[in-house]
Coordinates of C-alpha atoms in Angstrom, one line a residue:
M1 CA -0.1 -12.8 26.9
R2 CA -2.3 -11.1 28.7
R3 CA -1.9 -9.1 32.0
N4 CA -3.2 -11.3 34.5
A5 CA -1.2 -14.7 32.7
S6 CA 2.2 -13.1 32.9
I7 CA 2.0 -11.9 36.4
T8 CA 1.0 -15.2 37.4
L9 CA 3.8 -17.0 35.8
L10 CA 6.0 -14.5 37.1
S11 CA 4.8 -14.1 40.5
V12 CA 4.7 -18.5 40.8
G13 CA 8.5 -18.0 39.4
H14 CA 9.4 -15.3 41.7
A15 CA 8.0 -18.0 44.3
C16 CA 10.1 -20.6 43.2
V17 CA 13.2 -18.3 43.3
D18 CA 12.8 -16.8 46.7
I19 CA 12.0 -20.2 48.4
Y20 CA 16.1 -20.3 48.0
Q21 CA 16.3 -16.9 50.3
G22 CA 14.3 -18.3 52.8
A23 CA 16.0 -21.6 52.6
V24 CA 19.1 -20.2 53.7
A25 CA 17.7 -18.9 57.4
S26 CA 15.4 -22.4 57.4
L27 CA 18.6 -24.7 57.6
V28 CA 20.6 -22.7 60.2
P29 CA 18.8 -24.6 63.0
F30 CA 19.6 -27.5 61.1
F31 CA 23.4 -26.8 60.9
V32 CA 23.8 -26.1 64.3
A33 CA 21.9 -29.3 65.7
E34 CA 24.1 -31.9 62.7
R35 CA 27.3 -29.5 62.9
A36 CA 27.5 -27.7 66.1
Y37 CA 28.0 -24.4 64.4
S38 CA 28.0 -21.1 67.0
Y39 CA 25.6 -18.6 65.9
A40 CA 28.5 -16.4 64.3
A41 CA 29.3 -19.5 62.1
V42 CA 25.5 -19.8 60.9
S43 CA 25.9 -15.7 60.4
G44 CA 28.5 -16.3 57.9
I45 CA 26.5 -18.8 56.0
V46 CA 23.9 -16.1 55.8
L47 CA 26.2 -13.4 54.9
A48 CA 27.6 -15.9 52.3
A49 CA 24.2 -15.5 50.3
S50 CA 24.5 -12.1 51.0
L51 CA 27.4 -10.9 50.3
L52 CA 27.8 -12.2 46.5
S53 CA 24.3 -11.0 45.9
S54 CA 24.5 -7.5 47.0
V55 CA 27.7 -6.7 44.5
A56 CA 25.8 -8.8 42.0
Q57 CA 22.6 -7.1 42.0
P58 CA 23.2 -3.6 40.8
V59 CA 25.7 -5.0 38.3
F60 CA 22.7 -7.2 36.5
G61 CA 20.6 -4.2 37.0
A62 CA 22.8 -2.4 34.7
L63 CA 23.1 -4.9 32.1
T64 CA 19.3 -5.2 31.9
D65 CA 19.3 -1.3 31.4
R66 CA 21.5 -2.3 28.5
W67 CA 20.0 -5.5 26.8
A68 CA 17.0 -7.4 27.1
M69 CA 18.2 -10.6 29.1
P70 CA 15.0 -12.6 29.7
W71 CA 17.2 -15.7 29.6
L72 CA 18.0 -15.0 33.1
L73 CA 14.5 -16.0 34.4
P74 CA 14.9 -19.6 34.5
A75 CA 18.9 -19.6 34.5
S76 CA 19.0 -17.6 37.4
T77 CA 16.1 -19.7 39.1
L78 CA 18.2 -22.9 38.4
L79 CA 21.5 -21.5 39.7
G80 CA 19.8 -20.4 42.8
G81 CA 18.1 -24.2 43.6
V82 CA 21.7 -26.2 42.9
G83 CA 23.6 -23.7 45.4
I84 CA 21.2 -24.7 47.9
A85 CA 21.0 -28.5 46.6
L86 CA 24.5 -28.8 47.1
S87 CA 25.0 -27.1 50.5
G88 CA 24.3 -29.9 52.9
V89 CA 26.4 -32.3 50.9
S90 CA 29.6 -31.6 52.1
G91 CA 31.1 -31.5 55.8
S92 CA 33.4 -28.5 54.6
Y93 CA 32.0 -25.2 56.0
A94 CA 34.1 -23.8 53.2
L95 CA 32.2 -25.5 50.6
T96 CA 29.0 -24.7 52.3
L97 CA 29.6 -21.4 52.3
A98 CA 30.6 -21.4 48.2
F99 CA 27.3 -23.3 47.7
V100 CA 25.2 -20.9 49.3
A101 CA 27.3 -17.8 47.4
V102 CA 26.3 -19.5 44.3
S103 CA 22.9 -19.5 45.1
G104 CA 22.7 -16.1 46.2
V105 CA 24.5 -15.0 43.1
G106 CA 21.6 -17.2 41.1
V107 CA 18.7 -15.1 43.3
A108 CA 20.6 -11.7 42.3
A109 CA 20.5 -12.0 38.4
Y110 CA 17.0 -12.9 38.7
H111 CA 15.4 -9.8 40.2
P112 CA 16.3 -7.1 38.2
E113 CA 14.9 -8.3 35.1
S114 CA 11.9 -10.0 36.7
A115 CA 11.1 -6.6 38.3
R116 CA 11.2 -4.5 35.0
V117 CA 9.4 -7.5 33.2
A118 CA 6.6 -7.4 35.9
R119 CA 6.5 -3.3 36.0
L120 CA 5.6 -3.6 32.5
A121 CA 3.0 -6.1 32.5
S122 CA 1.2 -4.9 35.4
R123 CA 1.2 -1.3 33.4
G124 CA 1.7 0.5 36.6
S125 CA -0.5 -1.1 38.6
H126 CA 0.1 -1.2 42.2
S127 CA -1.8 -4.2 43.0
A128 CA -0.4 -6.1 40.5
M129 CA 3.0 -5.8 41.4
G130 CA 2.1 -6.4 44.9
W131 CA 0.7 -10.2 43.5
F132 CA 4.2 -10.2 42.0
S133 CA 5.5 -9.7 45.4
L134 CA 3.0 -11.7 46.8
G135 CA 5.0 -14.8 44.9
G136 CA 8.6 -14.0 46.6
N137 CA 6.6 -13.9 50.1
L138 CA 5.0 -17.4 49.6
G139 CA 8.5 -18.8 48.6
F140 CA 10.0 -17.7 51.7
A141 CA 7.0 -18.8 53.7
V142 CA 7.1 -22.2 52.1
A143 CA 10.4 -23.0 52.6
P144 CA 10.7 -23.3 56.4
L145 CA 8.0 -26.2 55.7
M146 CA 9.8 -27.5 52.8
V147 CA 13.3 -27.6 54.4
A148 CA 12.0 -29.5 57.8
A149 CA 9.8 -31.9 55.7
V150 CA 13.1 -33.1 53.9
V151 CA 15.7 -32.1 56.3
A152 CA 14.3 -33.5 59.2
T153 CA 13.4 -36.7 57.8
G154 CA 17.3 -37.3 56.4
G155 CA 19.2 -34.9 57.7
L156 CA 21.4 -32.5 55.8
R157 CA 22.6 -35.3 52.9
L158 CA 19.0 -34.6 51.3
T159 CA 19.8 -31.1 50.1
P160 CA 19.6 -32.3 47.0
L161 CA 16.2 -32.9 46.7
L162 CA 15.4 -29.0 47.5
V163 CA 16.2 -28.4 43.7
L164 CA 12.7 -29.2 42.8
P165 CA 11.1 -25.9 43.0
A166 CA 13.9 -24.3 40.9
L167 CA 13.2 -27.3 38.0
V168 CA 9.4 -26.3 38.1
G169 CA 10.1 -22.6 38.4
A170 CA 12.2 -22.7 35.0
V171 CA 9.7 -24.7 33.3
L172 CA 7.0 -22.2 34.3
C173 CA 9.0 -18.8 33.0
L174 CA 9.0 -20.5 29.2
P175 CA 5.9 -19.3 28.3
V176 CA 7.0 -15.5 29.5
L177 CA 10.3 -16.2 27.4
R178 CA 8.1 -17.1 24.1
A179 CA 6.2 -13.5 24.8
L180 CA 9.6 -11.6 25.4
E181 CA 11.1 -13.5 22.1
Q182 CA 8.2 -11.5 20.1
Q183 CA 9.7 -8.0 21.3
E184 CA 10.8 -5.0 18.8
S185 CA 14.1 -4.8 17.5
A186 CA 16.8 -3.6 19.7
G187 CA 16.6 -0.3 19.6
A188 CA 13.1 -0.4 21.1
A189 CA 14.1 -1.7 24.4
A190 CA 14.9 1.7 25.8
A191 CA 11.6 3.0 27.7
V192 CA 11.3 6.9 27.0
A193 CA 11.1 8.4 30.5
A194 CA 8.9 11.3 31.9
G195 CA 10.9 13.8 34.0
G196 CA 14.7 13.5 35.1
D197 CA 15.8 11.1 37.6
D198 CA 16.0 12.5 41.4
K199 CA 18.7 10.9 42.7
A200 CA 18.6 12.4 46.4
S201 CA 15.0 10.8 46.9
F202 CA 16.4 7.2 45.6
V203 CA 19.3 7.4 47.9
K204 CA 17.1 8.1 51.0
L205 CA 14.5 5.5 49.7
S206 CA 17.5 3.0 49.6
L207 CA 18.8 3.6 52.8
A208 CA 15.2 3.4 54.1
V209 CA 15.6 -0.1 52.2
V210 CA 18.6 -0.8 54.1
C211 CA 17.1 -0.2 57.7
R212 CA 14.0 -2.7 56.5
S213 CA 16.5 -5.0 55.3
I214 CA 18.1 -5.2 58.5
V215 CA 15.1 -5.9 60.2
F216 CA 13.8 -8.8 58.5
I217 CA 17.3 -10.4 57.5
G218 CA 18.5 -10.3 61.3
L219 CA 15.3 -11.9 62.1
S220 CA 14.7 -14.3 59.6
T221 CA 18.0 -15.7 60.7
F222 CA 17.6 -15.7 64.7
I223 CA 13.8 -16.1 64.8
A224 CA 14.1 -19.7 64.7
L225 CA 16.5 -19.8 67.7
F226 CA 15.0 -17.1 69.2
A227 CA 11.6 -19.1 69.5
T228 CA 13.3 -22.5 70.5
E229 CA 15.0 -21.0 73.6
R230 CA 11.4 -18.7 74.5
M231 CA 9.4 -21.8 74.1
G232 CA 11.3 -24.2 75.9
G233 CA 13.8 -26.1 73.3
S234 CA 11.2 -27.1 70.6
T235 CA 12.5 -27.0 67.3
A236 CA 9.1 -27.2 65.9
A237 CA 8.5 -23.7 67.5
G238 CA 11.5 -22.1 66.0
T239 CA 10.1 -23.2 62.7
A240 CA 6.7 -22.4 63.3
A241 CA 8.2 -18.7 64.0
L242 CA 9.8 -18.3 61.0
F243 CA 7.3 -19.8 58.9
V244 CA 4.9 -16.9 60.3
L245 CA 7.5 -14.4 59.5
Y246 CA 7.5 -15.2 56.0
L247 CA 3.8 -16.1 55.8
G248 CA 2.9 -12.4 57.3
G249 CA 4.8 -10.8 54.6
A250 CA 2.4 -12.6 51.6
V251 CA -0.6 -10.5 53.7
G252 CA 1.6 -7.5 53.8
S253 CA 2.4 -7.4 50.1
V254 CA -0.9 -7.8 48.7
L255 CA -2.2 -5.5 51.6
G256 CA 0.1 -2.5 50.4
G257 CA -0.9 -2.4 46.8
T258 CA -4.5 -2.3 48.1
L259 CA -3.6 0.3 50.4
A260 CA -1.1 2.3 47.6
N261 CA -4.4 2.6 45.4
R262 CA -6.3 4.6 47.9
W263 CA -3.6 6.4 49.6
D264 CA 0.1 7.5 48.0
R265 CA 2.9 5.0 48.4
V266 CA 5.1 7.1 50.5
T267 CA 1.9 7.9 53.3
V268 CA 1.5 4.1 53.1
A269 CA 5.5 3.3 53.5
R270 CA 5.9 5.9 56.4
W271 CA 2.6 4.7 58.7
S272 CA 3.7 1.2 58.1
Y273 CA 7.3 1.4 59.5
L274 CA 6.2 3.5 62.4
L275 CA 3.5 0.5 63.6
T276 CA 6.4 -1.9 62.7
A277 CA 8.9 -0.3 65.1
G278 CA 5.9 -1.2 68.2
S279 CA 5.4 -4.7 66.7
V280 CA 9.4 -5.6 66.5
A281 CA 9.5 -4.5 70.3
G282 CA 6.9 -6.9 70.9
V283 CA 8.7 -9.6 69.4
V284 CA 12.2 -9.1 71.1
F285 CA 10.5 -8.0 75.0
V286 CA 6.9 -9.5 75.4
P287 CA 7.3 -13.1 76.8
G288 CA 5.2 -16.0 76.1
P289 CA 3.5 -17.4 72.9
A290 CA 2.2 -13.9 72.2
L291 CA 5.8 -13.8 70.3
Y292 CA 3.8 -15.4 67.5
L293 CA 1.2 -12.6 67.1
F294 CA 4.1 -9.7 67.1
V295 CA 6.1 -11.6 64.5
A296 CA 3.2 -11.8 62.2
L297 CA 2.6 -7.9 62.5
T298 CA 6.2 -7.3 62.2
S299 CA 6.4 -9.3 58.9
A300 CA 2.8 -7.6 57.7
G301 CA 4.3 -4.7 58.3
L302 CA 7.7 -5.2 56.7
Y303 CA 6.1 -6.0 53.6
V304 CA 3.4 -3.5 52.9
P305 CA 6.1 -1.2 51.7
F306 CA 8.0 -3.9 49.9
S307 CA 6.4 -3.4 46.5
L308 CA 5.8 0.2 46.9
Q309 CA 9.8 0.6 47.1
V310 CA 10.5 -0.9 44.4
T311 CA 7.8 1.0 41.9
L312 CA 9.3 3.9 43.7
G313 CA 12.7 3.3 43.1
Q314 CA 11.4 2.7 39.8
D315 CA 9.9 6.2 39.6
Y316 CA 12.6 7.8 41.0
L317 CA 15.1 6.9 38.3
P318 CA 13.0 6.6 35.3
S319 CA 16.0 6.6 33.0
R320 CA 17.7 3.4 34.7
V321 CA 14.5 1.1 35.7
G322 CA 17.1 -2.1 36.1
T323 CA 19.1 -0.5 38.1
A324 CA 16.8 0.8 40.5
S325 CA 15.1 -2.3 40.4
G326 CA 18.4 -4.3 41.1
I327 CA 18.7 -2.0 44.1
T328 CA 15.9 -1.5 46.0
L329 CA 14.4 -5.5 45.4
G330 CA 18.4 -7.1 45.8
L331 CA 21.1 -4.6 46.7
T332 CA 19.7 -3.1 49.7
V333 CA 17.9 -6.1 50.9
S334 CA 20.9 -8.4 50.9
I335 CA 22.8 -5.5 52.9
G336 CA 21.0 -6.9 55.7
G337 CA 23.0 -9.8 55.9
L338 CA 26.3 -8.2 56.0
V339 CA 24.8 -7.3 59.8
S340 CA 23.6 -10.8 60.8
P341 CA 27.3 -11.7 61.8
L342 CA 27.5 -8.9 64.1
I343 CA 24.4 -9.9 65.8
G344 CA 25.5 -13.6 66.1
S345 CA 28.7 -12.4 67.6
V346 CA 26.9 -10.1 70.4
A347 CA 24.4 -13.2 70.9
D348 CA 27.4 -15.2 71.2
K349 CA 28.7 -13.3 74.4
T350 CA 25.5 -12.1 75.7
S351 CA 22.0 -13.1 74.7
L352 CA 20.0 -13.4 71.8
Q353 CA 17.3 -11.2 73.3
T354 CA 20.2 -8.2 74.0
A355 CA 21.5 -8.7 70.1
L356 CA 18.1 -8.5 68.5
A357 CA 17.0 -5.5 70.8
P358 CA 18.7 -2.7 67.9
L359 CA 16.5 -4.0 65.4
V360 CA 13.8 -2.0 67.4
L361 CA 15.3 1.3 65.8
M362 CA 15.1 0.3 62.5
P363 CA 11.9 0.8 61.0
V364 CA 12.2 4.2 63.0
L365 CA 15.1 5.3 60.9
S366 CA 13.0 4.0 58.0
W367 CA 10.2 6.5 59.3
L368 CA 12.3 9.1 59.4
L369 CA 13.7 8.7 55.9
F370 CA 10.0 8.1 54.3
R371 CA 9.2 11.6 56.1
T372 CA 11.3 13.6 53.6
L373 CA 10.2 12.1 50.4
P374 CA 7.9 13.2 47.7
E375 CA 5.0 11.1 45.9
P376 CA 6.9 10.7 42.4
T377 CA 5.3 11.3 38.8
V378 CA 5.1 7.8 37.2
P379 CA 7.1 7.7 34.1
Q380 CA 5.4 7.0 30.8
P381 CA 7.2 4.2 29.0
G382 CA 6.3 4.7 25.0
A383 CA 6.6 1.5 22.6
A384 CA 9.7 0.4 24.3
A385 CA 9.3 -2.9 26.4
H386 CA 11.1 -6.1 27.6
L387 CA 7.5 -7.9 27.0
K388 CA 5.8 -8.0 24.4
G389 CA 2.7 -10.5 22.9
D390 CA -0.2 -10.8 20.7
D391 CA -2.2 -9.0 23.5
T392 CA -0.4 -5.5 22.9
D393 CA -3.0 -3.6 25.0
A394 CA -2.3 -5.8 27.9
A395 CA 1.4 -6.3 28.2
L396 CA 2.7 -2.9 26.5
S397 CA 0.4 -0.2 27.3
P398 CA 2.3 3.2 28.8
V399 CA 2.2 3.2 32.6
R400 CA -0.7 4.7 34.5
P401 CA -1.0 5.0 38.2
D402 CA -3.8 2.2 39.5
H403 CA -6.6 3.8 41.5
R404 CA -9.0 1.2 41.0

């Protein structure tokens, strides 16, 4: 299977999975309206999606470092969709938490293996990895529109309809699985890394991604409610703000890969975080419709480094690519959800604006951490690969930096 075809299928599959990450925050206003949940209660729902995901991501990453597990792509897609589909069926808060947690495990299982396969299929191209990340951003962007179209018309009882993207995504994974079935014998699955692991740099990178995660998850949880307050109580205003937050990420992902072809990844990420700090301040403090402009700038700024951080993590830990992917793409992203209940509690006691104000500091911390990071050399996977098809030049050639 050729590189472009593989990346396209993986990108669409990524979109189908990340719809369910975006759906959690998209359902928050409906849980508040239909079930009268408090800010702290809806924060707990976001926490449920994040907590198990936080634990599961590195576990699945470590497993994929030892064994090829291509079946995780369709299976985890379905699990993510089923959890969200059932979240609105019962009025029980405990069951809602359980179903959302199941969805979070599905999302966690998907990302390490898909990131590994995407890296191999991309042949080290920053642009191709940007397109792979774009799929996830589009999934996030579609989520509030899809949830609004389904739930706004018939209430939370219609959430079973939200399983449809998972069915589509699982089917689209099948051509990739057919290519994976042609992989070499079990001993050929391990990549031969060039150079050793740089654990210190990986830890700094992970901390920077945690700070980024706190901003993004915090805004994705509360931006719809914040925009509704700022725009006079309009639910449509809140949905629009969440859509802009997710759509801006799509622009940022593609832009990040393009910029990294001209400058190194660390430099691009560092400047992006510095500029993002100002746009987050605009979201929190600038009144009126300008909110949407700053939401878009914040989203793009947070996503310019996103795919770059995944490949940086893989290059800092070349002997454990799956683990690196699970942490940079999953664990550190999920940790942001752990802070959401604290933001919700502060908002209940004061105001949303007061609770969101500390988020301005997070991109500054990411910028400071990136100031100390080196640009790593790119590891060379030899004959090993998870992805092998008839077109071995496209799918399996050694990873090289993309400077095109």
